[in-house]
Amino acid sequence: MKTLLLKKEEVRGLIRMKEVIVTVEEAYKAFNSGQVIQPPYIGIDLPSHRGEIDFKLGYNQGNEMISMKASSGGFTGNPEQYGVPNGMGTVLLFDGMSGALVCVMDGSLLTGLRTGACGAVSVKALARKNASRITSIGTGNQARMQIRAIREVMKIEEIHAWDHHPETLARYKADIESEFGIRVITANSKQEAVENADILITTTRGKGSLVEAQWIKPGTHIVAIGTDAPGKQEFDPQIFRGAKVVVDSIAQCIEKGETQHPLRQKIMAQGDIHAEIGEILLGKKPGRANDDEVTIFDSTGMAIQDNTTAAKIYRNAIENKVGAFFEFLE
């Protein structure tokens, strides 16, 4: 058995956002169908002058693939000292039947793609059908990825955006309007941006409560992306009171997601979490009940999303004869 090597530019050409949305839906359904083994991920914090590296591992019975993704971040001196990026990603794919390594691929694009796609999946499942205005709190790379994905599942009439940094906000406006032709309105305040939202997306570093409960209008769908570790936060926990709360993984979100904060403050109990999103996609639980309901999708990101997306990239590479094989086992 040979192992396929896929470099970054090869990966970029092997997957489209529409396909990633399908792979993320596949991942959520597999997770809630008892087809997934997904141990808690391991994170190693290196000394402060370096950075951190995370390892996420998952097995999917549906495609008989085992994936391991290593993602590093920080490492601010990398470009100057070592000639490599600050953050890098690598995915290893193993055959689930034999345990043999079938593919090594660059993983630096994969996390951003599948995270963007998860927002689109939640919009399909939970947003009002007449939703047309998006608000983005945070305007970095993932904020752009969310728009790339969500525009595949709905027509976006306009975007209201806010960021701590005016220059970042201005670049976001120019980039989105140039790439998609969607009008971007730069808000004077977070409150102004949030009050205009049919769909609210937050993609910040999660360093404190940014969105207040009284700003959320009835019928808003919230896509909470930035909180993925204990202590991180983007929302006033009172927003969760009376809202329909849907998560990617209960086990992860009660410890690492935005849901940790209303649980800790006893604003809600774990039993108040309506569903994992895979349960809604499978029809096991209902989605939005009416147009006035506030829905929250708390996403921490799961290894199974990496698994299904990487497996699709691998299949596309084999089909299109992309990449280089090498003899890993002699």
CSV table of N, CA, C and O in Angstrom, one decimal, residues 20-108:
chain,number,residue,atom,x,y,z
A,20,VAL,N,-17.5,21.0,1.0
A,20,VAL,CA,-17.2,21.0,2.5
A,20,VAL,C,-18.5,21.0,3.3
A,20,VAL,O,-18.6,20.4,4.4
A,21,ILE,N,-19.5,21.8,2.9
A,21,ILE,CA,-20.8,21.9,3.6
A,21,ILE,C,-21.4,20.5,3.7
A,21,ILE,O,-21.9,20.0,4.7
A,22,VAL,N,-21.3,19.7,2.6
A,22,VAL,CA,-21.8,18.3,2.6
A,22,VAL,C,-21.0,17.5,3.5
A,22,VAL,O,-21.6,16.7,4.3
A,23,THR,N,-19.7,17.6,3.5
A,23,THR,CA,-18.9,16.8,4.4
A,23,THR,C,-19.1,17.1,5.9
A,23,THR,O,-19.1,16.2,6.7
A,24,VAL,N,-19.4,18.3,6.2
A,24,VAL,CA,-19.7,18.7,7.6
A,24,VAL,C,-21.0,18.2,8.0
A,24,VAL,O,-21.2,17.7,9.1
A,25,GLU,N,-22.0,18.2,7.1
A,25,GLU,CA,-23.3,17.6,7.4
A,25,GLU,C,-23.1,16.1,7.7
A,25,GLU,O,-23.7,15.5,8.6
A,26,GLU,N,-22.3,15.5,6.8
A,26,GLU,CA,-22.0,14.0,7.0
A,26,GLU,C,-21.4,13.8,8.3
A,26,GLU,O,-21.7,12.8,9.0
A,27,ALA,N,-20.5,14.6,8.7
A,27,ALA,CA,-19.8,14.5,10.0
A,27,ALA,C,-20.8,14.5,11.2
A,27,ALA,O,-20.8,13.7,12.1
A,28,TYR,N,-21.6,15.5,11.2
A,28,TYR,CA,-22.6,15.7,12.3
A,28,TYR,C,-23.6,14.5,12.3
A,28,TYR,O,-23.9,14.0,13.4
A,29,LYS,N,-24.0,14.1,11.2
A,29,LYS,CA,-24.9,12.9,11.2
A,29,LYS,C,-24.3,11.6,11.7
A,29,LYS,O,-24.8,10.9,12.4
A,30,ALA,N,-23.0,11.4,11.2
A,30,ALA,CA,-22.3,10.2,11.7
A,30,ALA,C,-22.1,10.3,13.2
A,30,ALA,O,-22.2,9.3,13.9
A,31,PHE,N,-21.8,11.5,13.7
A,31,PHE,CA,-21.6,11.6,15.2
A,31,PHE,C,-22.8,11.2,16.0
A,31,PHE,O,-22.7,10.6,17.0
A,32,ASN,N,-24.0,11.6,15.5
A,32,ASN,CA,-25.2,11.3,16.2
A,32,ASN,C,-25.9,10.0,15.7
A,32,ASN,O,-27.0,9.8,16.0
A,33,SER,N,-25.1,9.2,15.0
A,33,SER,CA,-25.6,7.9,14.6
A,33,SER,C,-24.8,6.8,15.2
A,33,SER,O,-24.9,5.6,14.7
A,34,GLY,N,-23.9,7.1,16.1
A,34,GLY,CA,-23.1,6.1,16.8
A,34,GLY,C,-22.0,5.5,15.9
A,34,GLY,O,-21.5,4.4,16.2
A,35,GLN,N,-21.6,6.3,14.9
A,35,GLN,CA,-20.6,5.8,13.9
A,35,GLN,C,-19.2,6.4,14.2
A,35,GLN,O,-18.2,6.1,13.5
A,36,VAL,N,-19.1,7.1,15.3
A,36,VAL,CA,-17.8,7.9,15.5
A,36,VAL,C,-17.2,7.6,16.8
A,36,VAL,O,-17.9,7.5,17.8
A,37,ILE,N,-15.9,7.4,16.8
A,37,ILE,CA,-15.1,7.4,18.0
A,37,ILE,C,-14.2,8.7,17.9
A,37,ILE,O,-13.4,8.9,17.0
A,38,GLN,N,-14.3,9.5,18.9
A,38,GLN,CA,-13.7,10.8,18.9
A,38,GLN,C,-13.2,11.1,20.3
A,38,GLN,O,-13.9,11.7,21.1
A,39,PRO,N,-11.9,10.8,20.7
A,39,PRO,CA,-11.4,11.0,22.0
A,39,PRO,C,-11.2,12.6,22.2
A,39,PRO,O,-11.2,13.3,21.2
A,40,PRO,N,-11.2,13.0,23.4
A,40,PRO,CA,-10.9,14.4,23.7
A,40,PRO,C,-9.6,14.8,23.0
A,40,PRO,O,-8.6,14.0,23.0
A,41,TYR,N,-9.6,16.0,22.5
A,41,TYR,CA,-8.3,16.4,21.8
A,41,TYR,C,-7.2,16.8,22.8
A,41,TYR,O,-7.5,17.2,24.0
A,42,ILE,N,-6.0,16.7,22.4
A,42,ILE,CA,-4.9,17.0,23.3
A,42,ILE,C,-4.2,18.3,22.8
A,42,ILE,O,-4.0,18.5,21.7
A,43,GLY,N,-4.0,19.2,23.8
A,43,GLY,CA,-3.4,20.4,23.5
A,43,GLY,C,-2.1,20.6,24.3
A,43,GLY,O,-2.1,20.2,25.5
A,44,ILE,N,-1.0,21.0,23.7
A,44,ILE,CA,0.2,21.2,24.4
A,44,ILE,C,0.6,22.7,24.3
A,44,ILE,O,0.8,23.2,23.2
A,45,ASP,N,0.6,23.3,25.5
A,45,ASP,CA,1.1,24.7,25.5
A,45,ASP,C,2.6,24.7,25.7
A,45,ASP,O,3.1,24.2,26.8
A,46,LEU,N,3.3,25.3,24.8
A,46,LEU,CA,4.7,25.4,24.9
A,46,LEU,C,5.1,26.7,25.6
A,46,LEU,O,4.2,27.6,25.7
A,47,PRO,N,6.4,26.9,26.0
A,47,PRO,CA,6.7,28.2,26.6
A,47,PRO,C,6.2,29.4,25.9
A,47,PRO,O,6.1,29.4,24.6
A,48,SER,N,6.0,30.5,26.6
A,48,SER,CA,5.3,31.6,26.0
A,48,SER,C,6.0,32.2,24.8
A,48,SER,O,5.4,32.9,24.0
A,49,HIS,N,7.3,32.1,24.7
A,49,HIS,CA,8.0,32.6,23.5
A,49,HIS,C,7.8,31.8,22.3
A,49,HIS,O,8.2,32.1,21.2
A,50,ARG,N,7.1,30.6,22.5
A,50,ARG,CA,6.8,29.8,21.3
A,50,ARG,C,5.3,29.8,21.0
A,50,ARG,O,4.8,30.8,20.5
A,51,GLY,N,4.6,28.7,21.3
A,51,GLY,CA,3.2,28.7,21.0
A,51,GLY,C,2.5,27.5,21.5
A,51,GLY,O,2.8,27.0,22.6
A,52,GLU,N,1.5,26.9,20.8
A,52,GLU,CA,0.8,25.8,21.2
A,52,GLU,C,0.6,24.8,20.0
A,52,GLU,O,0.6,25.3,18.8
A,53,ILE,N,0.3,23.6,20.3
A,53,ILE,CA,0.0,22.6,19.2
A,53,ILE,C,-1.1,21.7,19.7
A,53,ILE,O,-1.1,21.3,20.9
A,54,ASP,N,-2.1,21.5,18.9
A,54,ASP,CA,-3.3,20.6,19.3
A,54,ASP,C,-3.4,19.4,18.3
A,54,ASP,O,-3.0,19.5,17.2
A,55,PHE,N,-3.8,18.3,18.9
A,55,PHE,CA,-4.0,17.1,18.1
A,55,PHE,C,-5.4,16.6,18.3
A,55,PHE,O,-5.9,16.4,19.4
A,56,LYS,N,-6.1,16.4,17.1
A,56,LYS,CA,-7.5,16.0,17.1
A,56,LYS,C,-7.6,14.7,16.4
A,56,LYS,O,-7.1,14.6,15.2
A,57,LEU,N,-8.2,13.7,17.0
A,57,LEU,CA,-8.2,12.3,16.4
A,57,LEU,C,-9.7,11.8,16.3
A,57,LEU,O,-10.5,12.0,17.2
A,58,GLY,N,-10.0,11.2,15.2
A,58,GLY,CA,-11.3,10.7,15.0
A,58,GLY,C,-11.4,9.5,14.1
A,58,GLY,O,-10.7,9.4,13.1
A,59,TYR,N,-12.3,8.6,14.4
A,59,TYR,CA,-12.6,7.4,13.6
A,59,TYR,C,-14.1,7.5,13.1
A,59,TYR,O,-15.0,7.7,13.9
A,60,ASN,N,-14.3,7.2,11.8
A,60,ASN,CA,-15.6,7.3,11.2
A,60,ASN,C,-15.9,5.9,10.6
A,60,ASN,O,-15.3,5.5,9.6
A,61,GLN,N,-16.9,5.2,11.2
A,61,GLN,CA,-17.2,3.9,10.7
A,61,GLN,C,-17.8,4.0,9.3
A,61,GLN,O,-17.7,3.1,8.5
A,62,GLY,N,-18.5,5.2,9.0
A,62,GLY,CA,-19.1,5.3,7.7
A,62,GLY,C,-18.2,5.3,6.5
A,62,GLY,O,-18.5,4.8,5.5
A,63,ASN,N,-17.0,5.9,6.7
A,63,ASN,CA,-16.0,5.9,5.6
A,63,ASN,C,-14.8,5.1,5.9
A,63,ASN,O,-13.9,5.0,5.1
A,64,GLU,N,-14.8,4.4,7.1
A,64,GLU,CA,-13.6,3.6,7.5
A,64,GLU,C,-12.3,4.3,7.4
A,64,GLU,O,-11.3,3.8,6.8
A,65,MET,N,-12.3,5.6,7.9
A,65,MET,CA,-11.1,6.4,7.9
A,65,MET,C,-10.8,6.8,9.4
A,65,MET,O,-11.8,7.1,10.1
A,66,ILE,N,-9.6,6.8,9.7
A,66,ILE,CA,-9.1,7.4,11.0
A,66,ILE,C,-8.3,8.6,10.6
A,66,ILE,O,-7.4,8.5,9.7
A,67,SER,N,-8.6,9.7,11.2
A,67,SER,CA,-7.8,11.0,10.9
A,67,SER,C,-7.2,11.5,12.2
A,67,SER,O,-7.7,11.4,13.3
A,68,MET,N,-6.0,12.1,12.0
A,68,MET,CA,-5.3,12.8,13.1
A,68,MET,C,-4.9,14.1,12.5
A,68,MET,O,-4.1,14.2,11.5
A,69,LYS,N,-5.3,15.2,13.1
A,69,LYS,CA,-4.9,16.6,12.6
A,69,LYS,C,-4.0,17.2,13.7
A,69,LYS,O,-4.4,17.3,14.9
A,70,ALA,N,-2.9,17.7,13.3
A,70,ALA,CA,-2.0,18.5,14.2
A,70,ALA,C,-2.1,19.9,13.7
A,70,ALA,O,-1.9,20.2,12.6
A,71,SER,N,-2.4,20.9,14.7
A,71,SER,CA,-2.5,22.3,14.3
A,71,SER,C,-1.7,23.1,15.3
A,71,SER,O,-1.8,22.9,16.5
A,72,SER,N,-0.8,23.9,14.8
A,72,SER,CA,0.0,24.7,15.7
A,72,SER,C,-0.3,26.2,15.5
A,72,SER,O,-0.8,26.6,14.5
A,73,GLY,N,-0.1,27.0,16.5
A,73,GLY,CA,-0.3,28.4,16.5
A,73,GLY,C,0.6,29.1,17.4
A,73,GLY,O,1.2,28.5,18.3
A,74,GLY,N,0.6,30.5,17.3
A,74,GLY,CA,1.6,31.2,18.0
A,74,GLY,C,2.9,31.3,17.3
A,74,GLY,O,2.9,31.8,16.1
A,75,PHE,N,4.0,30.9,17.9
A,75,PHE,CA,5.3,30.8,17.2
A,75,PHE,C,5.6,32.0,16.3
A,75,PHE,O,5.9,32.0,15.2
A,76,THR,N,5.5,33.2,17.0
A,76,THR,CA,5.6,34.5,16.3
A,76,THR,C,6.9,34.7,15.6
A,76,THR,O,7.0,35.4,14.6
A,77,GLY,N,8.0,34.0,16.1
A,77,GLY,CA,9.3,34.2,15.4
A,77,GLY,C,9.5,33.3,14.3
A,77,GLY,O,10.6,33.4,13.7
A,78,ASN,N,8.6,32.4,13.9
A,78,ASN,CA,8.8,31.4,12.9
A,78,ASN,C,9.3,32.0,11.5
A,78,ASN,O,10.3,31.5,11.0
A,79,PRO,N,8.6,33.0,11.0
A,79,PRO,CA,9.0,33.4,9.6
A,79,PRO,C,10.5,33.9,9.6
A,79,PRO,O,11.2,33.6,8.7
A,80,GLU,N,10.9,34.7,10.6
A,80,GLU,CA,12.2,35.2,10.6
A,80,GLU,C,13.3,34.2,11.0
A,80,GLU,O,14.3,34.1,10.4
A,81,GLN,N,13.0,33.4,12.0
A,81,GLN,CA,14.0,32.5,12.5
A,81,GLN,C,14.1,31.2,11.7
A,81,GLN,O,15.2,30.6,11.5
A,82,TYR,N,12.9,30.7,11.3
A,82,TYR,CA,12.9,29.3,10.7
A,82,TYR,C,12.4,29.3,9.2
A,82,TYR,O,12.4,28.2,8.6
A,83,GLY,N,11.8,30.4,8.8
A,83,GLY,CA,11.3,30.4,7.4
A,83,GLY,C,10.1,29.6,7.2
A,83,GLY,O,9.8,29.2,6.1
A,84,VAL,N,9.3,29.4,8.2
A,84,VAL,CA,8.0,28.7,8.1
A,84,VAL,C,6.9,29.6,8.8
A,84,VAL,O,7.2,30.5,9.5
A,85,PRO,N,5.6,29.3,8.5
A,85,PRO,CA,4.5,30.1,9.0
A,85,PRO,C,4.4,30.1,10.5
A,85,PRO,O,4.8,29.1,11.2
A,86,ASN,N,3.7,31.0,11.1
A,86,ASN,CA,3.4,31.1,12.5
A,86,ASN,C,2.5,29.9,12.9
A,86,ASN,O,2.7,29.3,14.0
A,87,GLY,N,1.5,29.5,12.1
A,87,GLY,CA,0.7,28.4,12.4
A,87,GLY,C,0.6,27.4,11.2
A,87,GLY,O,0.7,27.9,10.0
A,88,MET,N,0.6,26.2,11.5
A,88,MET,CA,0.7,25.1,10.5
A,88,MET,C,-0.3,24.0,10.8
A,88,MET,O,-0.7,23.8,12.0
A,89,GLY,N,-0.7,23.2,9.8
A,89,GLY,CA,-1.6,22.1,10.1
A,89,GLY,C,-1.2,20.9,9.2
A,89,GLY,O,-0.7,21.1,8.0
A,90,THR,N,-1.3,19.7,9.7
A,90,THR,CA,-1.0,18.5,9.0
A,90,THR,C,-2.1,17.5,9.3
A,90,THR,O,-2.5,17.3,10.5
A,91,VAL,N,-2.6,16.8,8.3
A,91,VAL,CA,-3.6,15.7,8.5
A,91,VAL,C,-3.0,14.4,8.1
A,91,VAL,O,-2.4,14.3,7.0
A,92,LEU,N,-3.1,13.4,8.9
A,92,LEU,CA,-2.8,12.0,8.6
A,92,LEU,C,-4.1,11.2,8.5
A,92,LEU,O,-4.9,11.3,9.4
A,93,LEU,N,-4.2,10.5,7.4
A,93,LEU,CA,-5.4,9.6,7.2
A,93,LEU,C,-5.0,8.2,7.2
A,93,LEU,O,-4.0,7.8,6.4
A,94,PHE,N,-5.6,7.4,8.0
A,94,PHE,CA,-5.3,6.0,8.1
A,94,PHE,C,-6.5,5.1,7.6
A,94,PHE,O,-7.7,5.5,7.9
A,95,ASP,N,-6.3,4.0,7.0
A,95,ASP,CA,-7.3,3.1,6.6
A,95,ASP,C,-7.9,2.5,7.8
A,95,ASP,O,-7.2,1.9,8.6
A,96,GLY,N,-9.2,2.6,8.0
A,96,GLY,CA,-9.8,2.0,9.2
A,96,GLY,C,-9.8,0.5,9.3
A,96,GLY,O,-10.0,-0.1,10.4
A,97,MET,N,-9.7,-0.2,8.2
A,97,MET,CA,-9.7,-1.6,8.2
A,97,MET,C,-8.3,-2.2,8.5
A,97,MET,O,-8.2,-3.2,9.2
A,98,SER,N,-7.2,-1.5,8.1
A,98,SER,CA,-5.9,-2.1,8.3
A,98,SER,C,-5.0,-1.2,9.2
A,98,SER,O,-4.0,-1.7,9.7
A,99,GLY,N,-5.4,0.0,9.4
A,99,GLY,CA,-4.6,0.9,10.2
A,99,GLY,C,-3.4,1.5,9.4
A,99,GLY,O,-2.6,2.3,9.9
A,100,ALA,N,-3.3,1.2,8.1
A,100,ALA,CA,-2.2,1.7,7.3
A,100,ALA,C,-2.4,3.2,7.0
A,100,ALA,O,-3.5,3.7,6.8
A,101,LEU,N,-1.3,3.9,6.9
A,101,LEU,CA,-1.3,5.4,6.6
A,101,LEU,C,-1.5,5.5,5.0
A,101,LEU,O,-0.7,5.1,4.3
A,102,VAL,N,-2.7,6.1,4.7
A,102,VAL,CA,-3.0,6.2,3.2
A,102,VAL,C,-2.7,7.6,2.7
A,102,VAL,O,-2.5,7.8,1.5
A,103,CYS,N,-2.7,8.6,3.5
A,103,CYS,CA,-2.5,10.0,3.0
A,103,CYS,C,-1.9,10.9,4.1
A,103,CYS,O,-2.3,10.8,5.3
A,104,VAL,N,-1.0,11.8,3.6
A,104,VAL,CA,-0.5,12.9,4.4
A,104,VAL,C,-0.8,14.1,3.7
A,104,VAL,O,-0.4,14.3,2.5
A,105,MET,N,-1.5,15.0,4.3
A,105,MET,CA,-1.9,16.3,3.5
A,105,MET,C,-1.7,17.5,4.4
A,105,MET,O,-1.8,17.4,5.6
A,106,ASP,N,-1.5,18.6,3.7
A,106,ASP,CA,-1.4,19.9,4.4
A,106,ASP,C,-2.8,20.2,5.0
A,106,ASP,O,-3.8,20.0,4.3
A,107,GLY,N,-2.8,20.6,6.3
A,107,GLY,CA,-4.1,20.8,7.0
A,107,GLY,C,-4.4,22.2,7.3
A,107,GLY,O,-5.3,22.6,8.0
A,108,SER,N,-3.5,23.1,6.7
A,108,SER,CA,-3.7,24.6,7.1
A,108,SER,C,-5.0,25.2,6.6
A,108,SER,O,-5.5,26.1,7.2
